[in-house]
PDB file of C-alpha atoms in Angstrom:
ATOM      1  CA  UNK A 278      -6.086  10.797  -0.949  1.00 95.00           C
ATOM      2  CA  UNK A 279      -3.352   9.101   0.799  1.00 97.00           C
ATOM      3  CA  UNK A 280      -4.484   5.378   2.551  1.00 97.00           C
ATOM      4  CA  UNK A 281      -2.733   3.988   5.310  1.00 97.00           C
ATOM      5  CA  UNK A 282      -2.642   0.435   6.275  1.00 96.00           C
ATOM      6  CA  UNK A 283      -1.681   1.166   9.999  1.00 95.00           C
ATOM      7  CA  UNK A 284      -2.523   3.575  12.465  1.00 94.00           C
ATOM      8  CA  UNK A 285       1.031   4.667  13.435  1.00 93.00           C
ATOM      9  CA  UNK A 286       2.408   5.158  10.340  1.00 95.00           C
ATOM     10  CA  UNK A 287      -0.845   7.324   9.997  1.00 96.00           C
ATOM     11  CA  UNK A 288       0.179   9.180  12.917  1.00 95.00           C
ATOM     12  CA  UNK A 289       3.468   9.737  11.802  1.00 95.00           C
ATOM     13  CA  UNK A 290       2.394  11.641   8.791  1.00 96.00           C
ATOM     14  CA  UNK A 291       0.020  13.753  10.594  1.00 96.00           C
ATOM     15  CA  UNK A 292       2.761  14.730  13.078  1.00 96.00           C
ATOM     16  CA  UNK A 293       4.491  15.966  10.166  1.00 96.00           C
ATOM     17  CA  UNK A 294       2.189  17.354   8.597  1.00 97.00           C
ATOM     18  CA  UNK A 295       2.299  15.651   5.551  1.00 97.00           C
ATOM     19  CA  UNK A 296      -1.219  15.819   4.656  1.00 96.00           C
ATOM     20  CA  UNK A 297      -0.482  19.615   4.331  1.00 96.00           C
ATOM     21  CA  UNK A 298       2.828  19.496   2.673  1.00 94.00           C
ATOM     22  CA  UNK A 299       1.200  17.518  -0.279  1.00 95.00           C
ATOM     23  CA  UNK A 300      -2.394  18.768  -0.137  1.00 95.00           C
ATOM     24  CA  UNK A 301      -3.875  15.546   0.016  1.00 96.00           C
ATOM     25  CA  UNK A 302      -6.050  13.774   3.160  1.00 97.00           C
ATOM     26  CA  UNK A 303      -5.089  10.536   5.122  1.00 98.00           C
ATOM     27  CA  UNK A 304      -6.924   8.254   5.723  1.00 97.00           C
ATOM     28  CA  UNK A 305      -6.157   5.017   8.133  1.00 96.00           C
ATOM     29  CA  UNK A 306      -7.679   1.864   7.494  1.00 94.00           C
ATOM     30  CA  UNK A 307      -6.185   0.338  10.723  1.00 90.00           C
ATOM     31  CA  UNK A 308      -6.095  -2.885   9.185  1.00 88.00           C
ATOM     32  CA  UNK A 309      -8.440  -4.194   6.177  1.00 90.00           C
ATOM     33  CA  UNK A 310     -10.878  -1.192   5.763  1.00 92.00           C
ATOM     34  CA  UNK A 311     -14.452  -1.309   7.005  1.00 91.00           C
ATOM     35  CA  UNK A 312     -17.285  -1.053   4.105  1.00 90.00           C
ATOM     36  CA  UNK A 313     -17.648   3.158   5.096  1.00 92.00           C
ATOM     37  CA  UNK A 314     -14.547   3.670   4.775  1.00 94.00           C
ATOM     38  CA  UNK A 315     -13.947   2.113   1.335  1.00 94.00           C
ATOM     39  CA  UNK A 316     -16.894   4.108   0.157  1.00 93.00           C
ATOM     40  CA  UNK A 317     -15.979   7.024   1.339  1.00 95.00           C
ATOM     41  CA  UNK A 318     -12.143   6.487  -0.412  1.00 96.00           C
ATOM     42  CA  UNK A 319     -14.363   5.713  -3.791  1.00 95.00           C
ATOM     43  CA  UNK A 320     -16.681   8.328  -3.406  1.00 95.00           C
ATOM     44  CA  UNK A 321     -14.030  10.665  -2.913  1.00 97.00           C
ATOM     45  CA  UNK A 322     -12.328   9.060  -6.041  1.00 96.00           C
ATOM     46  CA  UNK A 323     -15.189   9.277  -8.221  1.00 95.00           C
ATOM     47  CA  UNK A 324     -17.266  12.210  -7.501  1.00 95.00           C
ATOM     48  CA  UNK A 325     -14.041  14.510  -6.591  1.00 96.00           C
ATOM     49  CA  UNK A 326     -11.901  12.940  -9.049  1.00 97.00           C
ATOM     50  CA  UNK A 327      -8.799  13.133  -6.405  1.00 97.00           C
ATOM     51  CA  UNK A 328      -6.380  10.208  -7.127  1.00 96.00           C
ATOM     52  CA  UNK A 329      -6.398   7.469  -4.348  1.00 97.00           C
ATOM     53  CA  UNK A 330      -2.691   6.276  -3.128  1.00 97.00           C
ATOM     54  CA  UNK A 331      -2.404   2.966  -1.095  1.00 97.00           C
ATOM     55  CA  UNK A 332       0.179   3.159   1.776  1.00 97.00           C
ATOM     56  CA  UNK A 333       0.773  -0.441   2.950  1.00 97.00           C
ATOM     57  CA  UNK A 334       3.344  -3.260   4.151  1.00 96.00           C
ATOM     58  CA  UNK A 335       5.157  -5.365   1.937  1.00 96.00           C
ATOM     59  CA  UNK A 336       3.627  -8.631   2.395  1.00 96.00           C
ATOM     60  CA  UNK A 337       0.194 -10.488   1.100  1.00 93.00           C
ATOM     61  CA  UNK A 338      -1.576  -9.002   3.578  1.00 94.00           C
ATOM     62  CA  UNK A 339      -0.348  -5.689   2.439  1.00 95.00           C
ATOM     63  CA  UNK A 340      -1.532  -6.605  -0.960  1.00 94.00           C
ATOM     64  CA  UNK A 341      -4.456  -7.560  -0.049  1.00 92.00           C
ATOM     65  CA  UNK A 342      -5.862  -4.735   1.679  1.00 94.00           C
ATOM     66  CA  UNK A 343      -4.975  -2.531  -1.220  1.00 95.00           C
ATOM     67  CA  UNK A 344      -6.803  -5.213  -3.862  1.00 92.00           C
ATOM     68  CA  UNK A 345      -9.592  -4.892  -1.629  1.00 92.00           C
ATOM     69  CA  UNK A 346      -9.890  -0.914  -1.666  1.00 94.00           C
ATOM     70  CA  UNK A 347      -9.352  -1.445  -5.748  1.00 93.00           C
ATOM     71  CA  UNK A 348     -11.239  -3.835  -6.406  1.00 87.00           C
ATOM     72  CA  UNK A 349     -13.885  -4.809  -3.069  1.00 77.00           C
ATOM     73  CA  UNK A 350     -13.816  -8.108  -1.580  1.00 62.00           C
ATOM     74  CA  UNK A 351     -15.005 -11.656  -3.575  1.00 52.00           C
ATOM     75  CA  UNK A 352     -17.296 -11.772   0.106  1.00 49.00           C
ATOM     76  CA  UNK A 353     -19.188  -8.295  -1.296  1.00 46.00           C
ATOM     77  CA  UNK A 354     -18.755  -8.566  -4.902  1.00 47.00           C
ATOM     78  CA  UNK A 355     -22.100  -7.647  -5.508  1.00 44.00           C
ATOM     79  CA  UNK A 356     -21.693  -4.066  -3.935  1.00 50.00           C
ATOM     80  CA  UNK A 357     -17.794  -3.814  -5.684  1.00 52.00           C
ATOM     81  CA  UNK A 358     -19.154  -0.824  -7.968  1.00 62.00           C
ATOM     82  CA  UNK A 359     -19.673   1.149  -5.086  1.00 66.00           C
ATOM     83  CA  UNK A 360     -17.080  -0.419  -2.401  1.00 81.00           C
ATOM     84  CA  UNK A 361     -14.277  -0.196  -4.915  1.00 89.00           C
ATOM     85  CA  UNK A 362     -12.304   2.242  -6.125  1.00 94.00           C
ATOM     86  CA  UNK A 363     -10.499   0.927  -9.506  1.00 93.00           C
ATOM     87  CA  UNK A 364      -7.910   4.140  -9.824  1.00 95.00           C
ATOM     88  CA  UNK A 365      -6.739   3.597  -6.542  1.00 96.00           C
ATOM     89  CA  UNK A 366      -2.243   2.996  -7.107  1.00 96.00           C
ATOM     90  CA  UNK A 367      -0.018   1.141  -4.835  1.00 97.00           C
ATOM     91  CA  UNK A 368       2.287   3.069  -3.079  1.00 96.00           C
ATOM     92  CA  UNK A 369       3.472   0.974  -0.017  1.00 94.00           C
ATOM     93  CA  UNK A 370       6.637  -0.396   0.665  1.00 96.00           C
ATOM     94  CA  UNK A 371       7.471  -2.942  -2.180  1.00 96.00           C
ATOM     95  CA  UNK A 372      10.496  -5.554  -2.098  1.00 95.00           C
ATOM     96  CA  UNK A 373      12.232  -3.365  -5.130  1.00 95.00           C
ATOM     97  CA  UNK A 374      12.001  -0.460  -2.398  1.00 96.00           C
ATOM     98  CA  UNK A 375      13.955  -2.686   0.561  1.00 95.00           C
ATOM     99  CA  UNK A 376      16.827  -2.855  -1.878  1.00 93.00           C
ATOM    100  CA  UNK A 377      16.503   0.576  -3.409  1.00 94.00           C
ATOM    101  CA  UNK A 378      16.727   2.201   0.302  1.00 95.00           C
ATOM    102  CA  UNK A 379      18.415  -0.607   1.700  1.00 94.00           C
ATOM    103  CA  UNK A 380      16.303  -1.930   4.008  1.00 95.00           C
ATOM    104  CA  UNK A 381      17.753  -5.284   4.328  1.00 93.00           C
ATOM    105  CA  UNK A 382      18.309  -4.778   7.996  1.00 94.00           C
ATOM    106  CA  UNK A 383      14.951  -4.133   8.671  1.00 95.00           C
ATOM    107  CA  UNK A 384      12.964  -6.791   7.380  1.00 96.00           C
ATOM    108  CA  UNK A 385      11.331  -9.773   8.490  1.00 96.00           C
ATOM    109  CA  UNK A 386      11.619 -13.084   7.098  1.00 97.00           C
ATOM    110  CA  UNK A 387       8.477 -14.194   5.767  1.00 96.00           C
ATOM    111  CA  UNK A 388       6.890 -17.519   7.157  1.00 96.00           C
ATOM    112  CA  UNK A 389       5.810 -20.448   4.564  1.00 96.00           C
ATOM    113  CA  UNK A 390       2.101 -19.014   4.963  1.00 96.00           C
ATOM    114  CA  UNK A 391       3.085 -15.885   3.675  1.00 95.00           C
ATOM    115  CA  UNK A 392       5.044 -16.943   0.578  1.00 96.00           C
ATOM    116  CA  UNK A 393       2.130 -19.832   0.136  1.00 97.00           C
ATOM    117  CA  UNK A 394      -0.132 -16.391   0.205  1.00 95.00           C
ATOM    118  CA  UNK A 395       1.895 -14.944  -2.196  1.00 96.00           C
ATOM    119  CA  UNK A 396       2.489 -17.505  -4.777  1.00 96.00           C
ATOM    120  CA  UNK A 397      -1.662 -18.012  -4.618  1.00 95.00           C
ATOM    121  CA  UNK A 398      -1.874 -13.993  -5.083  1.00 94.00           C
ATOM    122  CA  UNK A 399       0.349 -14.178  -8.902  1.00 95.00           C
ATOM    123  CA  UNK A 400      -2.857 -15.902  -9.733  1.00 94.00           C
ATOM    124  CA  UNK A 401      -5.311 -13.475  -9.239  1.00 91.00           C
ATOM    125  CA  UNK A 402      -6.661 -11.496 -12.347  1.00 87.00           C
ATOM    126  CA  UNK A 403      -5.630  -8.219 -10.527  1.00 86.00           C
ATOM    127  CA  UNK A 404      -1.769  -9.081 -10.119  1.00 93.00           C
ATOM    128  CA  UNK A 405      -0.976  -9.969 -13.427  1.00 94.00           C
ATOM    129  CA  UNK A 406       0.611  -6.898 -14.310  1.00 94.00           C
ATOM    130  CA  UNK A 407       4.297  -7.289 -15.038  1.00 96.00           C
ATOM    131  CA  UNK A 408       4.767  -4.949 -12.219  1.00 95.00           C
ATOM    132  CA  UNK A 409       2.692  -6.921  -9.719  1.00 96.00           C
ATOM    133  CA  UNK A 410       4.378 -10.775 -11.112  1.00 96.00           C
ATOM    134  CA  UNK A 411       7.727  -9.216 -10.114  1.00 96.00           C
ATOM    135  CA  UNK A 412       7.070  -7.634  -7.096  1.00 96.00           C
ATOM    136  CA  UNK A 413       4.993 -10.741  -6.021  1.00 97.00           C
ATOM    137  CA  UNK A 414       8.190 -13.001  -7.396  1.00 97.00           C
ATOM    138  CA  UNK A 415      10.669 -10.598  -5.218  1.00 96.00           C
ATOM    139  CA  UNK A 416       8.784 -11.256  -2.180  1.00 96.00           C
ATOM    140  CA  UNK A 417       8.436 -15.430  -2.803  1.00 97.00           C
ATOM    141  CA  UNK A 418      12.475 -15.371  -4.015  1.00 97.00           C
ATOM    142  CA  UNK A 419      14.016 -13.395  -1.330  1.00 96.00           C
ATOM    143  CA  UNK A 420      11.427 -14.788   1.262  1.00 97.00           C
ATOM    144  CA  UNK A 421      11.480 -11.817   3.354  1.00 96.00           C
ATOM    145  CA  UNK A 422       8.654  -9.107   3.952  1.00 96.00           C
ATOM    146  CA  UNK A 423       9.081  -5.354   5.341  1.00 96.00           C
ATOM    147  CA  UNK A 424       6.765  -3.533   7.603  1.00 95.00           C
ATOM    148  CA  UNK A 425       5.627   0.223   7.122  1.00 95.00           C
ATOM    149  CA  UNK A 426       7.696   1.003  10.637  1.00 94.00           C
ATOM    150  CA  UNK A 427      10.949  -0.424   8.474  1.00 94.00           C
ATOM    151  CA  UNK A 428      11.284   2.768   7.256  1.00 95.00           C
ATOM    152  CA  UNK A 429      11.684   4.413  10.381  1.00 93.00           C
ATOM    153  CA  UNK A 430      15.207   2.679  10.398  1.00 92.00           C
ATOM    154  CA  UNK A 431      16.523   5.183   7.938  1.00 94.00           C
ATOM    155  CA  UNK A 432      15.141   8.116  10.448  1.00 93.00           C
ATOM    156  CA  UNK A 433      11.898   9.345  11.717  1.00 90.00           C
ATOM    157  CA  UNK A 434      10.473  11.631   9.227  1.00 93.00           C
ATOM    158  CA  UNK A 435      12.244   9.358   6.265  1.00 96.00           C
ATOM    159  CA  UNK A 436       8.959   8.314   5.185  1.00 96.00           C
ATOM    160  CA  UNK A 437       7.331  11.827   5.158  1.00 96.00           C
ATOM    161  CA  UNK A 438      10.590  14.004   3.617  1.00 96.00           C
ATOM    162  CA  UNK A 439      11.910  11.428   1.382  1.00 96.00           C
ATOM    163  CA  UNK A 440      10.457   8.008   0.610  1.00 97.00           C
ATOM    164  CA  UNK A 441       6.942   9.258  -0.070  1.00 97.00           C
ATOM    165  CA  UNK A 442       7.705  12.498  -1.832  1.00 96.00           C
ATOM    166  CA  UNK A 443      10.185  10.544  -3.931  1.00 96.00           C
ATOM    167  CA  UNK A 444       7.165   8.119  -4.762  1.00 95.00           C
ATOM    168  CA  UNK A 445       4.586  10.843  -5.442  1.00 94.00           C
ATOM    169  CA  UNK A 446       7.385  12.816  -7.755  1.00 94.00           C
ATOM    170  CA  UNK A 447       8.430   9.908 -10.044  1.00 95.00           C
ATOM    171  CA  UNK A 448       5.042   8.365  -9.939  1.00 95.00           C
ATOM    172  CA  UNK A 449       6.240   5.092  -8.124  1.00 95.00           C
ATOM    173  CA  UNK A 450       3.126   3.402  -7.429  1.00 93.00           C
ATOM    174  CA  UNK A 451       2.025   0.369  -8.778  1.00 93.00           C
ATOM    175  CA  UNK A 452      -1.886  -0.094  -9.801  1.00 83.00           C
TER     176      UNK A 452
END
């Protein structure tokens, strides 16, 4: 089950076909996903047993929607056993990606609310992986953020015949 933080990107991948390509289904949140939709991504999760990817920006908000589809939101933590799904993996855009694709030219420079975001988010239980610190660090350090349609700048079916297939093959993801 591939997630996707925006609607274009989703449509992008359907155009290509990815969803066949990799025998998996898409599924758009459009944004932070609504309560059926994160139960049907953790019902499909736990009752299918198909692995759950997260496809989102590089920035908190990014972040954020995936810790939400992991873990629910503080606002519904009483329903997080069924709203959550904890074996979902990150496998958005990350700041190690902008500089192993070379992106540089296509990000955006992040505002002081988003790096104030970000240094709050290196306190949260569920980013204190060493992946996550570093990631999170990257982002405050180089104060820039990259969009989902950033990777369009390397071509338009970059993200579907390279980027995510590369991700999916060396297990790129971050959880």
């Amino acid at each position: 089950v591939l997630v996707i933080e925006k609607n274009a990107a989703f449509e992008r991948l359907n155009e290509d076909k990815f969803w066949q390509k990799q025998k998996c289904i898409l599924i758009t949140t459009q944004g932070q996903a609504a309560r059926g939709t994160r139960r049907l991504i953790q019902r499909l999760s736990t009752e299918h047993k198909l692995p759950v990817y997260v496809f989102c920006d590089n920035d908190s908000y990014g972040y954020y929607i995936y810790s939400v589809i992991k873990h629910g939101s503080i606002s519904l933590s009483h329903a997080s056993d069924r709203l959550g799904t904890p074996t979902a993996k990150f496998i958005g855009l990350t700041s190690t990606d902008v500089e192993k694709y070379k992106l540089q030219n296509f990000t955006i420079k992040a505002e002081d609310v988003d790096i104030k975001r970000t240094q709050e988010m290196m306190n949260y239980e569920w980013f204190k992986s060493p992946g996550w610190q570093k990631e999170l660090k990257l982002l405050i350090d180089t104060k820039r953020k990259a969009e989902l349609e950033s990777l369009s700048g390397k071509g338009l079916r970059f993200v579907t015949e390279v980027y995510l297939p590369e991700k999916i093959k060396n297990q790129d993801f971050l959880d």
